């Protein structure tokens, strides 16, 4: 099936007389006739549900749709994008290990990796998203277990050279994990370029209406854990905490990663998405293909308007021909990138504040990828714990404004920007 069809119908096919819409299974637990029946589930011998912290049918329908959209073999939902990235990394990294990550990533993920996971004994080397193959190679150590980047980085809007990152990761026997939140599978399918694991903050375009925080992890099924068994004992040797199951042997490359992530991390850390939120997420997914097209059109029009405005110093949007990431966007995002545009006003920080105060349609919000246009100055909000030097390195200078262009009429949006710019 094509992406447009999967958005609408993927993941759930009702049988005769069953509900047309995905049922919300609002139940923490599931009933069995015998202890033996339930025992088979605990031994991973039979498929089924016993407790929603591990799995719930509503979540599984929606995860299956996301797996189909990405062209993966298995997927799971998490309570947030933060949980998705943490689980994806922690599923294969432990104390004493090392991660190579693009420096151009979401502020929350930057903190997760550089502060919280460091405290857990997991080290990181940040690399520039524009690093050469040689520079990327030099970042690897014998204990490196994962490489990480974002297809379109939030908020720097750099575009990841997925094929190059995947090539380097694989040369070191390590999977590439790509956060595909901003591009969505409508814009880019990282597995087609060699990525091994994809993560999402479904809070953004997938939900698309600012209704529910959530995340997802998708496995391509392509990474051969057994071929690198010495690096990934958690996937290739018996799990003492789960009846000695060897995930790679039992579930193969297609299922090992997500099964381990569910049975260990979800079991112990419990960051499950509520079935109610999974249902809302699915409503968003049903129109994702239609909305992304409009987000990209509106984003392009706003970027072009700002680009030509005398009060605007610079615009970051890979759809602009003079953007440094335009060539990468043409390769990885041929159908358009997203609705998020960032720019700096010639008047600096002060002008940014005046501009934002005067906007009428675009609201100031710590959010992006919503049907309603919103904007933010990352240095004074999401990235405020970073030093000026880190801000610059992450591509988020202090005067930067990020605008997430929604689905309103483009003439109204541009009129709003124009009147606010006049007052700067
Ligand atoms: C928002 C975001 C996250 C974090 O997701 P939450 O759902 O807010 O926890 C991770 N990565 C990217 C690219 C994001 O935009």
GROMACS .gro file of N, CA, C and O and ligand atoms in nm, residues 79-83 85 105-106 108-109 148 150 152-154 179-182 200-204 213-215 368, ligand 1:
model
  127
   79UNK      N    1   0.514   0.680   2.616
   79UNK     CA    2   0.435   0.791   2.672
   79UNK      C    3   0.476   0.925   2.617
   79UNK      O    4   0.400   1.022   2.627
   80UNK      N    5   0.597   0.936   2.562
   80UNK     CA    6   0.646   1.064   2.509
   80UNK      C    7   0.760   1.038   2.411
   80UNK      O    8   0.814   0.926   2.405
   81UNK      N    9   0.798   1.140   2.338
   81UNK     CA   10   0.914   1.129   2.251
   81UNK      C   11   1.041   1.110   2.331
   81UNK      O   12   1.133   1.039   2.290
   82UNK      N   13   1.047   1.175   2.448
   82UNK     CA   14   1.164   1.158   2.535
   82UNK      C   15   1.181   1.011   2.572
   82UNK      O   16   1.292   0.958   2.568
   83UNK      N   17   1.071   0.946   2.611
   83UNK     CA   18   1.078   0.804   2.647
   83UNK      C   19   1.120   0.721   2.526
   83UNK      O   20   1.198   0.625   2.540
   85UNK      N   21   1.316   0.806   2.269
   85UNK     CA   22   1.461   0.816   2.244
   85UNK      C   23   1.542   0.751   2.355
   85UNK      O   24   1.642   0.685   2.329
  105UNK      N   25   2.043   1.846   1.758
  105UNK     CA   26   1.927   1.766   1.797
  105UNK      C   27   1.839   1.847   1.892
  105UNK      O   28   1.879   1.953   1.940
  106UNK      N   29   1.722   1.793   1.920
  106UNK     CA   30   1.626   1.854   2.011
  106UNK      C   31   1.690   1.876   2.148
  106UNK      O   32   1.765   1.790   2.197
  108UNK      N   33   1.578   1.862   2.450
  108UNK     CA   34   1.548   1.759   2.549
  108UNK      C   35   1.632   1.634   2.528
  108UNK      O   36   1.675   1.569   2.624
  109UNK      N   37   1.655   1.600   2.403
  109UNK     CA   38   1.736   1.482   2.373
  109UNK      C   39   1.884   1.510   2.404
  109UNK      O   40   1.956   1.422   2.451
  148UNK      N   41   2.331   0.845   1.657
  148UNK     CA   42   2.200   0.909   1.667
  148UNK      C   43   2.197   1.041   1.592
  148UNK      O   44   2.295   1.116   1.592
  150UNK      N   45   1.881   1.344   1.393
  150UNK     CA   46   1.742   1.376   1.357
  150UNK      C   47   1.734   1.409   1.209
  150UNK      O   48   1.813   1.489   1.160
  152UNK      N   49   1.527   1.598   1.028
  152UNK     CA   50   1.529   1.745   1.028
  152UNK      C   51   1.538   1.783   1.175
  152UNK      O   52   1.449   1.747   1.252
  153UNK      N   53   1.646   1.851   1.211
  153UNK     CA   54   1.668   1.875   1.354
  153UNK      C   55   1.576   1.984   1.407
  153UNK      O   56   1.553   2.085   1.342
  154UNK      N   57   1.525   1.959   1.528
  154UNK     CA   58   1.443   2.056   1.600
  154UNK      C   59   1.530   2.123   1.705
  154UNK      O   60   1.580   2.054   1.793
  179UNK      N   61   1.576   1.003   1.469
  179UNK     CA   62   1.452   1.065   1.516
  179UNK      C   63   1.388   1.133   1.395
  179UNK      O   64   1.439   1.232   1.344
  180UNK      N   65   1.275   1.078   1.351
  180UNK     CA   66   1.212   1.123   1.226
  180UNK      C   67   1.089   1.210   1.252
  180UNK      O   68   0.999   1.219   1.168
  181UNK      N   69   1.086   1.273   1.369
  181UNK     CA   70   0.968   1.349   1.413
  181UNK      C   71   0.924   1.456   1.313
  181UNK      O   72   0.807   1.465   1.279
  182UNK      N   73   1.017   1.541   1.269
  182UNK     CA   74   0.979   1.655   1.186
  182UNK      C   75   0.946   1.616   1.043
  182UNK      O   76   0.859   1.677   0.981
  200UNK      N   77   1.007   0.859   1.715
  200UNK     CA   78   0.918   0.972   1.691
  200UNK      C   79   0.872   1.033   1.822
  200UNK      O   80   0.845   0.960   1.918
  201UNK      N   81   0.861   1.164   1.823
  201UNK     CA   82   0.774   1.230   1.919
  201UNK      C   83   0.642   1.243   1.844
  201UNK      O   84   0.627   1.328   1.756
  202UNK      N   85   0.547   1.155   1.877
  202UNK     CA   86   0.418   1.159   1.806
  202UNK      C   87   0.337   1.282   1.847
  202UNK      O   88   0.235   1.314   1.785
  203UNK      N   89   0.386   1.349   1.952
  203UNK     CA   90   0.328   1.476   1.999
  203UNK      C   91   0.320   1.579   1.888
  203UNK      O   92   0.237   1.669   1.892
  204UNK      N   93   0.407   1.569   1.789
  204UNK     CA   94   0.422   1.671   1.686
  204UNK      C   95   0.327   1.641   1.569
  204UNK      O   96   0.210   1.627   1.590
  213UNK      N   97   0.060   1.403   2.428
  213UNK     CA   98   0.204   1.376   2.425
  213UNK      C   99   0.224   1.226   2.403
  213UNK      O  100   0.154   1.145   2.464
  214UNK      N  101   0.318   1.191   2.315
  214UNK     CA  102   0.343   1.049   2.291
  214UNK      C  103   0.469   1.027   2.209
  214UNK      O  104   0.528   1.121   2.155
  215UNK      N  105   0.511   0.902   2.203
  215UNK     CA  106   0.630   0.868   2.125
  215UNK      C  107   0.615   0.732   2.061
  215UNK      O  108   0.520   0.658   2.089
  368UNK      N  109   0.550   2.266   1.857
  368UNK     CA  110   0.564   2.280   1.712
  368UNK      C  111   0.476   2.177   1.646
  368UNK      O  112   0.423   2.087   1.711
  425LIG     C1  113   0.950   1.716   2.082
  425LIG     C2  114   1.059   1.631   2.038
  425LIG     C3  115   1.108   1.527   2.118
  425LIG     C4  116   1.054   1.500   2.254
  425LIG     O1  117   0.924   1.456   2.245
  425LIG     P1  118   0.812   1.471   2.362
  425LIG     O2  119   0.696   1.403   2.302
  425LIG     O3  120   0.794   1.615   2.387
  425LIG     O4  121   0.868   1.400   2.481
  425LIG     C5  122   1.209   1.449   2.066
  425LIG     N1  123   1.261   1.471   1.945
  425LIG     C6  124   1.216   1.571   1.865
  425LIG     C7  125   1.277   1.591   1.731
  425LIG     C8  126   1.115   1.654   1.909
  425LIG     O5  127   1.071   1.753   1.828
   0.00000   0.00000   0.00000
